[in-house]
Coordinates of C-alpha atoms in Angstrom, one line a residue:
X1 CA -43.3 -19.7 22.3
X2 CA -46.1 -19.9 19.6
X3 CA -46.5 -16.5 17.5
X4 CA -50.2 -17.0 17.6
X5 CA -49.8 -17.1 21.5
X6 CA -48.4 -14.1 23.4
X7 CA -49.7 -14.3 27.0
X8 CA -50.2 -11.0 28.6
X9 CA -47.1 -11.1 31.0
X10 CA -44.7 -11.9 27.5
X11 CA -45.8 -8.8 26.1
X12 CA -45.4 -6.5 29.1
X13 CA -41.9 -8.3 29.6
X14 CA -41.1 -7.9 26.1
X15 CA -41.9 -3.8 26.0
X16 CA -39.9 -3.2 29.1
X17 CA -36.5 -5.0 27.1
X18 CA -37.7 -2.3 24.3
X19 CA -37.5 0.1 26.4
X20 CA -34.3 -1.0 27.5
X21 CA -33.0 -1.2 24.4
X22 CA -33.9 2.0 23.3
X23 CA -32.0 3.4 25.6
X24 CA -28.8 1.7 24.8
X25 CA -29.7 2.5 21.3
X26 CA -29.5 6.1 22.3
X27 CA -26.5 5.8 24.2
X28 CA -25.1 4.2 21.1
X29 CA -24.5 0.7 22.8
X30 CA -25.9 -0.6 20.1
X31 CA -24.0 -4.2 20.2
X32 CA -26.6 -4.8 24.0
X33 CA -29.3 -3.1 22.3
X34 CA -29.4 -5.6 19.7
X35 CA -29.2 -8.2 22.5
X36 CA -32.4 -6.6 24.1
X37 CA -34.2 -6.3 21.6
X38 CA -33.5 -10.1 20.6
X39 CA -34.9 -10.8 24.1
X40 CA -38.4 -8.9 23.0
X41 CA -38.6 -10.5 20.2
X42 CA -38.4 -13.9 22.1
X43 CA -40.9 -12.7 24.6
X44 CA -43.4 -11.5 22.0
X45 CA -42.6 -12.2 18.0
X46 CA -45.7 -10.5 17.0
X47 CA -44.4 -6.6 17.2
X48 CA -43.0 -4.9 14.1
X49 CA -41.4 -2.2 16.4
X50 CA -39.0 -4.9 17.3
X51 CA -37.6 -5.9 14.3
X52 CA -37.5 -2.4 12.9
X53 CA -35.2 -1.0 15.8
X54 CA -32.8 -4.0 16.1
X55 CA -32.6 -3.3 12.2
X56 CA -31.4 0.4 12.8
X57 CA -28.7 -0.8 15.2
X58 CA -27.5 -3.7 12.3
X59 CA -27.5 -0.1 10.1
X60 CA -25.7 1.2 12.7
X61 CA -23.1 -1.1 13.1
X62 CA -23.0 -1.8 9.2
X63 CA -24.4 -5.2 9.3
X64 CA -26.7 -4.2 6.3
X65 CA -27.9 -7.8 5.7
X66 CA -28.8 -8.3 9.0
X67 CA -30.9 -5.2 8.5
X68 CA -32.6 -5.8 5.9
X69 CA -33.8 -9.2 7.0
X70 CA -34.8 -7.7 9.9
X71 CA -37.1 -4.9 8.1
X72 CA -38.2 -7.9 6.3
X73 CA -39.6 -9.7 9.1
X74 CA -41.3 -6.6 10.5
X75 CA -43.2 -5.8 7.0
X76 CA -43.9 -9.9 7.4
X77 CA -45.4 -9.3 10.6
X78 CA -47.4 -5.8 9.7
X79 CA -47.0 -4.9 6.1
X80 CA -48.6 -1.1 7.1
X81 CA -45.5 -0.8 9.3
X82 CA -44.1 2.2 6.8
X83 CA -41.1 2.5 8.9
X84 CA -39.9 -1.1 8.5
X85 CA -39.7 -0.2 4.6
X86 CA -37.8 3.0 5.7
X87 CA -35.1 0.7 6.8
X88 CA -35.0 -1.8 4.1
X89 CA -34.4 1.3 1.8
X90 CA -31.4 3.0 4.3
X91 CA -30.1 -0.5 3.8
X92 CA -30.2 -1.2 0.9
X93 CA -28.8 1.9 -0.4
X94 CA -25.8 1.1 2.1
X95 CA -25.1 -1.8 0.0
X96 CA -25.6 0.4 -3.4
X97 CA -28.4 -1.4 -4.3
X98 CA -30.4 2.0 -5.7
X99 CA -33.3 0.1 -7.1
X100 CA -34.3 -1.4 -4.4
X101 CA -33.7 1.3 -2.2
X102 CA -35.6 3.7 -4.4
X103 CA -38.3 1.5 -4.5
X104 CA -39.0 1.3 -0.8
X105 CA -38.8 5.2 -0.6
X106 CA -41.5 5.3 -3.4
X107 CA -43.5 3.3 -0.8
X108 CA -42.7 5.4 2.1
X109 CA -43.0 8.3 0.6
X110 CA -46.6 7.4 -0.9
X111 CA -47.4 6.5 2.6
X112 CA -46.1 9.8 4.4
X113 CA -45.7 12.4 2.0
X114 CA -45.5 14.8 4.8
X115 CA -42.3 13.2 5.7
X116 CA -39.7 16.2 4.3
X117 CA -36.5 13.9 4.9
X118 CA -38.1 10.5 3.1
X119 CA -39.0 12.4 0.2
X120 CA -35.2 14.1 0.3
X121 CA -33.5 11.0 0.2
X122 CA -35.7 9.6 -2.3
X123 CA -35.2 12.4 -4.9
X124 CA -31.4 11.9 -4.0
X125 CA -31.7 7.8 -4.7
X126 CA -33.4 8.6 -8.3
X127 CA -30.5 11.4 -9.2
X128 CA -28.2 8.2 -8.4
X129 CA -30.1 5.6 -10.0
X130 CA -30.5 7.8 -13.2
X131 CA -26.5 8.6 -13.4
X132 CA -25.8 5.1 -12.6
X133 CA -27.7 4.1 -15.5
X134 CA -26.4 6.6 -17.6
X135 CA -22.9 5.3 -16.9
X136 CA -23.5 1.6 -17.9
X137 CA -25.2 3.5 -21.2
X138 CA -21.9 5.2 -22.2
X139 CA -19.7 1.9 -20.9
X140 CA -20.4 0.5 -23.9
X141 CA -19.5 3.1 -26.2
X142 CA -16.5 2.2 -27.2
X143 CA -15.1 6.1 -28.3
X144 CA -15.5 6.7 -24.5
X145 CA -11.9 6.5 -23.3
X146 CA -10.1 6.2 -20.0
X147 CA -9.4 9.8 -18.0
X148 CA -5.9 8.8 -18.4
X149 CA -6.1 8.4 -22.0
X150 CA -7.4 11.7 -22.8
X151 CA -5.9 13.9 -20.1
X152 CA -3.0 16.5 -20.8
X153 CA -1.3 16.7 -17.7
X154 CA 1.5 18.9 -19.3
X155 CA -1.1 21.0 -20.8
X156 CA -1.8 22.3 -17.3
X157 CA -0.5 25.6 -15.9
X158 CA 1.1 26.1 -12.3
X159 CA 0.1 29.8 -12.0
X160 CA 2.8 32.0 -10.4
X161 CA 0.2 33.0 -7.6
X162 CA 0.8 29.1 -6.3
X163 CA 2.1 29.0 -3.3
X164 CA 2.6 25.6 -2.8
X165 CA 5.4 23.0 -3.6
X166 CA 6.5 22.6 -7.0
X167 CA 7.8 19.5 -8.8
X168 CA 11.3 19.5 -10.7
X169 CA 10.1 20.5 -14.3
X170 CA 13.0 18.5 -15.9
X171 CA 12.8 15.1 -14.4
X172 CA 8.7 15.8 -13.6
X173 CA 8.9 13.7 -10.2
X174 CA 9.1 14.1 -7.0
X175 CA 11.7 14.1 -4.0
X176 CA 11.7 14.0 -0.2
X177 CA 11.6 17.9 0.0
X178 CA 8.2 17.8 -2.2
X179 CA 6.8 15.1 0.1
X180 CA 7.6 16.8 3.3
X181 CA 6.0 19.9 1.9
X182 CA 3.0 18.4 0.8
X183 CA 2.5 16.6 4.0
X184 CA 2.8 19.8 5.8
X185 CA 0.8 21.8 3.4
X186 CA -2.1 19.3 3.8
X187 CA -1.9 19.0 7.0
X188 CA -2.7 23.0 7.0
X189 CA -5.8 22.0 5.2
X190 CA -4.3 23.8 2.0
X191 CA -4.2 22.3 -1.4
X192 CA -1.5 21.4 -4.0
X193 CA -1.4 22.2 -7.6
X194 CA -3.6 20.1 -9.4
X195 CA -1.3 19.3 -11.8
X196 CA 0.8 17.6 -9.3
X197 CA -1.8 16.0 -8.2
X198 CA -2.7 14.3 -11.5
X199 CA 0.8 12.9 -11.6
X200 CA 1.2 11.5 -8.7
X201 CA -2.0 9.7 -9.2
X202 CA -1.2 9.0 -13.4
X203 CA 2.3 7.7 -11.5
X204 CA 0.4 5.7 -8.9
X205 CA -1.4 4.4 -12.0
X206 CA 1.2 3.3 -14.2
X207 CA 2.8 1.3 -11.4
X208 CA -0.2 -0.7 -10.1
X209 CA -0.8 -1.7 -14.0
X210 CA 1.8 -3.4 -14.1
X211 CA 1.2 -5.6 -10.8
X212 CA 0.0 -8.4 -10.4
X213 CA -3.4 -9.2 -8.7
X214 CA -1.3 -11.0 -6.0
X215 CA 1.4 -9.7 -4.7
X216 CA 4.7 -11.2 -2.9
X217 CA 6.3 -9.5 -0.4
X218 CA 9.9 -10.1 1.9
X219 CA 11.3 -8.5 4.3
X220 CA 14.9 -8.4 4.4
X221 CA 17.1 -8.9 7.4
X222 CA 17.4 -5.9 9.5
X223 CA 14.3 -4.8 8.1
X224 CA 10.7 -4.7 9.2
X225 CA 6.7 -4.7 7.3
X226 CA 3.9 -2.7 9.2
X227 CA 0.4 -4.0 8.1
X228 CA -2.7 -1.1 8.8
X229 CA -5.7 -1.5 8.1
X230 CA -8.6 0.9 7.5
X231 CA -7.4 4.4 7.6
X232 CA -11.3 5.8 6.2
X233 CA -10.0 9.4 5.4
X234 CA -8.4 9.9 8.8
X235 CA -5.5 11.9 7.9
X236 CA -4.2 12.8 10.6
X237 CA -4.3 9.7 12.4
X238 CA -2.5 8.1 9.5
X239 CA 0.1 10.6 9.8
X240 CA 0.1 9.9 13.9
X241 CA 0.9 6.2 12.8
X242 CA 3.8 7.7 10.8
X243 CA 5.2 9.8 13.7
X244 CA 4.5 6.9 16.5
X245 CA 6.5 3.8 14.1
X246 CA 8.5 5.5 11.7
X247 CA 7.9 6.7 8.3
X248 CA 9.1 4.0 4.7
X249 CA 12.0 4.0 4.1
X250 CA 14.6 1.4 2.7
X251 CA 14.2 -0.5 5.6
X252 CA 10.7 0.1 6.8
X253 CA 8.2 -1.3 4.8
X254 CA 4.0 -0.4 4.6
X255 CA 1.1 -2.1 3.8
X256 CA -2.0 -0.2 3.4
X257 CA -4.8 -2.5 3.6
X258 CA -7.2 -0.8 2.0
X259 CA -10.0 1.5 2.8
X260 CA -8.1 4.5 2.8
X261 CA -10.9 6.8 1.4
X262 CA -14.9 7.6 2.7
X263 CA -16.6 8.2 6.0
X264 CA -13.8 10.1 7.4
X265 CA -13.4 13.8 5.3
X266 CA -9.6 14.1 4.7
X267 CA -10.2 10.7 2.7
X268 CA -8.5 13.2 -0.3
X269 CA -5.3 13.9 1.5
X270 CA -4.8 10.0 3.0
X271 CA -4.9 8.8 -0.4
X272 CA -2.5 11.6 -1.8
X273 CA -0.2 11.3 0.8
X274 CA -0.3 7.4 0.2
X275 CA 0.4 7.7 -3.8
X276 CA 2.8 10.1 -3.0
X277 CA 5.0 7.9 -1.2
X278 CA 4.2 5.0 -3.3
X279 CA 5.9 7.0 -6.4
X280 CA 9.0 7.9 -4.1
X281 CA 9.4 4.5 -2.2
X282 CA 7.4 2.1 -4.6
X283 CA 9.3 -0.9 -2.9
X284 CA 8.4 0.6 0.3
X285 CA 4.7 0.9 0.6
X286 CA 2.2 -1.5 -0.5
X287 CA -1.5 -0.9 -1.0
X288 CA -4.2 -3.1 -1.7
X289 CA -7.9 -2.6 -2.7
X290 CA -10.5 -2.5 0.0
X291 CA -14.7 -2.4 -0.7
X292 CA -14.3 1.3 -0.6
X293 CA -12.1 2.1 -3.4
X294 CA -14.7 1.4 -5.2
X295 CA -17.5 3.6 -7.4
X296 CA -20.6 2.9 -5.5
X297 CA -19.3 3.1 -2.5
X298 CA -17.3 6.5 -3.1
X299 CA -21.0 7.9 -4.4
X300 CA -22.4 6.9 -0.6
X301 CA -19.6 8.0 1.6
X302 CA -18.1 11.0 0.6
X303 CA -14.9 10.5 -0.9
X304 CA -16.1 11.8 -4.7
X305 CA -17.8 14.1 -3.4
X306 CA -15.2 15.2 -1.3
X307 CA -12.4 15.0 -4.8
X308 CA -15.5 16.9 -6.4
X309 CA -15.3 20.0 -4.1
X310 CA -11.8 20.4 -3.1
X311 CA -11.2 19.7 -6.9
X312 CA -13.0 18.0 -10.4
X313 CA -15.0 15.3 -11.3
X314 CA -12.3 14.5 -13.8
X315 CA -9.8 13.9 -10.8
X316 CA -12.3 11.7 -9.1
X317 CA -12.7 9.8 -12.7
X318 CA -8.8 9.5 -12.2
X319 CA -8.6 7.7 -9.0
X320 CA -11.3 5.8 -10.3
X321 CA -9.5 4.4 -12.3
X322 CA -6.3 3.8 -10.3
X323 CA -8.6 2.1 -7.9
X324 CA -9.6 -0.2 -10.5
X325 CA -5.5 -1.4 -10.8
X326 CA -5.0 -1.9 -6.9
X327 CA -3.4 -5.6 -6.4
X328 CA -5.9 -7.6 -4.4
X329 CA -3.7 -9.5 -2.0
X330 CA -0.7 -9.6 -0.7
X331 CA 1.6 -12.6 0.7
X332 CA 4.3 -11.7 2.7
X333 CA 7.4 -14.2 3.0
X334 CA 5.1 -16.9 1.2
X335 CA 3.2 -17.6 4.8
X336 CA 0.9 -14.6 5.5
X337 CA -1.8 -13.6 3.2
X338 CA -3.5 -10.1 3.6
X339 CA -6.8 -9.0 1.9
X340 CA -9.0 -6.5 3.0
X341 CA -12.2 -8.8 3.7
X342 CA -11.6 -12.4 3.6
X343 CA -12.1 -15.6 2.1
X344 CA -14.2 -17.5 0.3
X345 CA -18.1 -19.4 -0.5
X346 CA -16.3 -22.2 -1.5
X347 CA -13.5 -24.9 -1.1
X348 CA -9.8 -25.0 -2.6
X349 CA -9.4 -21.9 -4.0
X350 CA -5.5 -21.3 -4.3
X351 CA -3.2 -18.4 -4.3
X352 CA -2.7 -18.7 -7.8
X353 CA -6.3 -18.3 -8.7
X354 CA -6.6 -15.0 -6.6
X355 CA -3.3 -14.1 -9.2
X356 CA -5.3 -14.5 -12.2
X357 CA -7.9 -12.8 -11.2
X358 CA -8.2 -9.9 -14.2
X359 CA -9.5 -7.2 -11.8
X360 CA -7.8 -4.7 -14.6
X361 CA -11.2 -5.9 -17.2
X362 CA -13.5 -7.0 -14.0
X363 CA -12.6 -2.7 -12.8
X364 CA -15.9 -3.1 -10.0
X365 CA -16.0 -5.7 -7.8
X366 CA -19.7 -7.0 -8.1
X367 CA -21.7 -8.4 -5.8
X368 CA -20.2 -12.4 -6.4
X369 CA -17.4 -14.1 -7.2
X370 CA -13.3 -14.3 -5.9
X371 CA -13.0 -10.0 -5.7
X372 CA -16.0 -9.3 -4.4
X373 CA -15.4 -11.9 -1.8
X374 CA -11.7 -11.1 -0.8
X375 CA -13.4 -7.1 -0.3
X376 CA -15.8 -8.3 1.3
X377 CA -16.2 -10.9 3.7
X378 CA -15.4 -11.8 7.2
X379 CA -14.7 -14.5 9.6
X380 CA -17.4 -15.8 12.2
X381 CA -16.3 -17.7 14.7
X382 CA -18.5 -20.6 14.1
X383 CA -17.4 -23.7 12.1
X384 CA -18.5 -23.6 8.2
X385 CA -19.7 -21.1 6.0
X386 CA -22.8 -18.6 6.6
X387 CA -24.6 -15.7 4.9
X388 CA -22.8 -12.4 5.4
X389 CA -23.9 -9.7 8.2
X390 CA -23.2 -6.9 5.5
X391 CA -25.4 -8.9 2.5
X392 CA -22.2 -8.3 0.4
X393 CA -19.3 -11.6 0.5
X394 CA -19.6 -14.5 3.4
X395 CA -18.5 -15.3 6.4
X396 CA -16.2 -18.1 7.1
X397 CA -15.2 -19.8 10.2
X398 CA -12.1 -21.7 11.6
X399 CA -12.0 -24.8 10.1
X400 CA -12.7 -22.7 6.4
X401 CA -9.7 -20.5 7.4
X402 CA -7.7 -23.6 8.2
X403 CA -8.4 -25.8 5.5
X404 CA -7.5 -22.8 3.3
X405 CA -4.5 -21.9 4.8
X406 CA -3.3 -25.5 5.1
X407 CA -4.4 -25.9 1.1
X408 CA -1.8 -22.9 0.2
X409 CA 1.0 -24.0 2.5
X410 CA 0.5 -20.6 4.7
X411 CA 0.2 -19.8 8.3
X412 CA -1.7 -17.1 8.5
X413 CA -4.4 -14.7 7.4
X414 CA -4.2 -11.1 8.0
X415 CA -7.8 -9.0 6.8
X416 CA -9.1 -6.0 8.2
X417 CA -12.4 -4.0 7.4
X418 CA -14.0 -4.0 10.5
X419 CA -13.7 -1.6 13.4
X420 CA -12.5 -3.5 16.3
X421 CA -12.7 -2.4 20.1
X422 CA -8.3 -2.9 20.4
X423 CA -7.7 -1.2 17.0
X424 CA -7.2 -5.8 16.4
X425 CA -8.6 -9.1 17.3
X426 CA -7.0 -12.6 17.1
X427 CA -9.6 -15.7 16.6
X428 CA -9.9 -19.0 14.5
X429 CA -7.5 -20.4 17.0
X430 CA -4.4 -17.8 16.3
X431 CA -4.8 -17.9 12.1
X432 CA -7.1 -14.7 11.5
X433 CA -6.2 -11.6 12.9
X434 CA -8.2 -8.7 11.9
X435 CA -6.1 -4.8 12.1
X436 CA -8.5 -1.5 11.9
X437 CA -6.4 1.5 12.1
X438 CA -8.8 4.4 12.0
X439 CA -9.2 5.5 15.8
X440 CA -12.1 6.4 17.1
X441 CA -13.9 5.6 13.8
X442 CA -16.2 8.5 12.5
X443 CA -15.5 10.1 15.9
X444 CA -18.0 8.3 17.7
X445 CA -16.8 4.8 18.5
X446 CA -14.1 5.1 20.6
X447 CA -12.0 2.5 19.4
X448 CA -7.9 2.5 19.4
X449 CA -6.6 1.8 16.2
X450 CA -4.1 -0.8 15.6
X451 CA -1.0 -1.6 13.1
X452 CA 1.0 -4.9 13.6
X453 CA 5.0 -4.7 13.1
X454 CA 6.6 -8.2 11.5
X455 CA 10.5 -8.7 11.2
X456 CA 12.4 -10.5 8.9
X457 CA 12.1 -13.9 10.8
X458 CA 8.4 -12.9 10.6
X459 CA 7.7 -12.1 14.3
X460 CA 4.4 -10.2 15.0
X461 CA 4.5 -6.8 17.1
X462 CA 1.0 -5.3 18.1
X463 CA 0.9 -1.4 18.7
X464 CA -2.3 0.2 19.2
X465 CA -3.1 4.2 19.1
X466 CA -5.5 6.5 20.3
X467 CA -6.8 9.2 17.6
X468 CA -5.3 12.7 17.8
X469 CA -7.3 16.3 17.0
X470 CA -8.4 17.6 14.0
X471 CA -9.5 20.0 12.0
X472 CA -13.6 20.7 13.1
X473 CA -14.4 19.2 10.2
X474 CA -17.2 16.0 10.1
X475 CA -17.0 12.7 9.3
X476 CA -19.2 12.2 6.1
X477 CA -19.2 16.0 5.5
X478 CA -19.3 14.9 1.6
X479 CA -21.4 12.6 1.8
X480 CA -24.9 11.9 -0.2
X481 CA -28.0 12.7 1.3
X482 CA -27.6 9.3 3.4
X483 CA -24.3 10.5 4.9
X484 CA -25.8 11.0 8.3
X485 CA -28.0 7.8 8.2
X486 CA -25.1 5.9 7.6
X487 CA -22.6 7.0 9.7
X488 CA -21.9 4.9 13.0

């Protein structure tokens, strides 16, 4: 149908699949509210309304580049639509991009300056975009060192009012016993002695310095890996995984495909309890480096300001930088490669250039290139390449993942980053599975979570989970001021 010709029965039909969709929108269906409002659009491309809610559902289900094309089309269609700039900026600042974000607010803001929650989150975006700036400023300094550097960790004093665990003061590590009473201690929403907890992360550290970007991995005979995927803060689902398949050991393996931290808000004790077992089992449990271990991100969804109020910006700073050292693959047995997001915009890239990547100078991912793309893209299940739902990475389909795979001699790819209804999904006929492992992601999705068990003679075992209780604490609860826009 012609935009310039909307018939009077198309634009009835297409406000009743509005309506429909508005009400799967509320219900939080949002995948079928997306389909309805597709279906208004088609009856009636001429309504800004249209565009603008199917954006808030690709917000909703963090397809942020489907989003903002979407709030694109509605200012296209009526550039006085102030809302349509509302959700360019919501998006936008989902993908950290703070200028452009702030600039749309500036808009909305001008437009509605009654509008109490606009104007909040656009104060909020220029705080960020002025301490973002300020941190490229003092980047270049070079008298600015590392946290790591400059930080005493001896110098610290474990008061005798601590109640806590305590670390052997002669070897300074830790042991089973300390593990198992951290575990339980954070469990109990209680903290441990900062001290101790900048050396298990300075530990944590030190080790992933000296990996590669690429990591090989076997399994021994008699001996079994467990792949997870996102975890998002969710500690006690992580340590439900833990109780359900076994804890590391000699002969149990981890790998932690990244996103351990934001969204959920125990993203703090996932990571702790992670690093701690890293240090006590480092040929044990693996971890690799998902989109959110990284700075914008963390500013977004909650995890430094979490680290901020249950301790310093100087331990956030810390895992900041031991984020910045997180290998960025993993290839177990030489046939399975695990990232966190997927492949790549182009052709013949091997494992040996995903090796040399120097994520140790690189430290962010950006927005291009080999890291950026292994964080953050995902698999479509047409053939070919297209632009990515999230406006960060690409999407790749079959015949990509099997002309890659093929090209590297391996069987399989193993990614995670999206929540999946099963907790996992198989496509690209059998050679991409994705794993989530955060049930019922930010307590609204109802999703199981998933791990997948593979022996020594490298046969796959699916177990899926249902979340468990916690504390009445939020998802997001440390979020910025978008917390609760971007939450699912």
């Amino acid at each position: 149908m012609s935009d310039d010709n909307v018939n009077a029965a198309s634009a009835a039909k297409a406000e009743e699949l509005k309506a429909e969709a508005n009400a799967l929108f509320s219900a939080k269906h949002y995948a079928e509210a997306i389909e309805k409002y597709t279906a208004a659009i088609e009856a009636n491309p001429k309504v800004a309304v249209y565009y603008s809610n199917r954006s808030a559902c690709y917000i909703k289900t963090e397809a942020y580049g489907y989003a903002i094309a979407d709030a694109n089309r509605a200012i296209e269609v009526d550039s006085t639509y102030t809302k349509g700039y509302y959700r360019r900026a919501i998006a936008n600042m989902a993908l950290t991009k703070f200028k452009d974000s702030l600039r749309d607010f500036r808009i909305v803001v001008k437009r509605a300056p009654a509008d109490k929650d606009a104007k909040a989150k656009m104060i909020e975006c220029e705080k960020i975009v002025r301490r973002v700036e300020f941190e490229k400023a003092i980047e270049h300094n070079e008298t600015i060192r590392s946290v790591a550097d400059t930080l005493d960790v001896e110098a610290v004093t474990v008061e005798d009012s601590y109640d806590g665990p305590r670390m052997n003061e002669e070897t300074k590590t830790i042991d089973k016993e300390f593990l198992d009473q951290m575990i339980a201690r954070l469990k109990d929403q209680k903290k441990i002695h900062k001290k101790y907890m900048f050396r298990i992360i300075m530990a944590v550290r030190n080790i992933m310095l000296e990996s590669p970007s690429l990591i090989d991995i076997d399994i021994p005979e008699n001996s079994k890996l467990t792949v997870c995927g996102d975890t998002h803060g969710q500690y006690y689902d992580l340590l439900h995984i833990f109780e359900l398949n076994g804890y590391p050991s000699a002969t149990h393996t981890y790998l932690f495909n990244g996103d351990f931290v934001d969204r959920g808000s125990f993203s703090l004790e996932v990571v702790l309890t992670l690093f701690a077992f890293k240090w006590l089992y480092p040929n044990s449990l693996y971890l690799a480096r998902g989109n959110h271990e990284t700075d914008n991100m963390n500013k977004i969804y909650g995890f430094e300001g979490e680290v901020k109020a249950k301790f310093s910006e100087t331990m956030f700073k810390l895992f900041s930088e031991t984020f910045n050292a997180l290998p960025l693959a993993h290839v177990i047995k030489h046939k399975i490669l695990v990232v966190h997001g997927g492949l790549f915009s182009k052709d013949d890239v091997t494992l040996d250039d995903i090796r040399n990547i120097d994520r140790l100078s690189q430290r962010q991912p950006g927005t291009e290139g080999l890291m950026c793309e292994l964080l953050w893209s995902d698999p479509q299940p047409e053939n070919g390449r297209g632009p990515s739902k999230r406006g960060v990475g690409t999407q790749f389909g079959p015949d990509v993942t099997k002309r890659f795979l093929e090209h590297n001699g391996l069987d399989m790819l193993i990614r995670s980053h999206e929540v999946k209804e099963n907790g996992y999904v198989i496509e690209h006929d059998g050679k991409c599975v994705t794993v989530f492992s955060a049930p019922n992601y930010c307590d609204s999705v109802g999703n199981k979570g998933a791990l997948i068990n593979i022996t020594s003679d490298m046969k796959l075992d699916y177990r899926t989970f249902d979340a468990v209780p916690h504390p009445d604490v939020r998802p997001m609860q440390y979020a910025s001021q978008f917390g609760g826009m971007l939450g699912v």
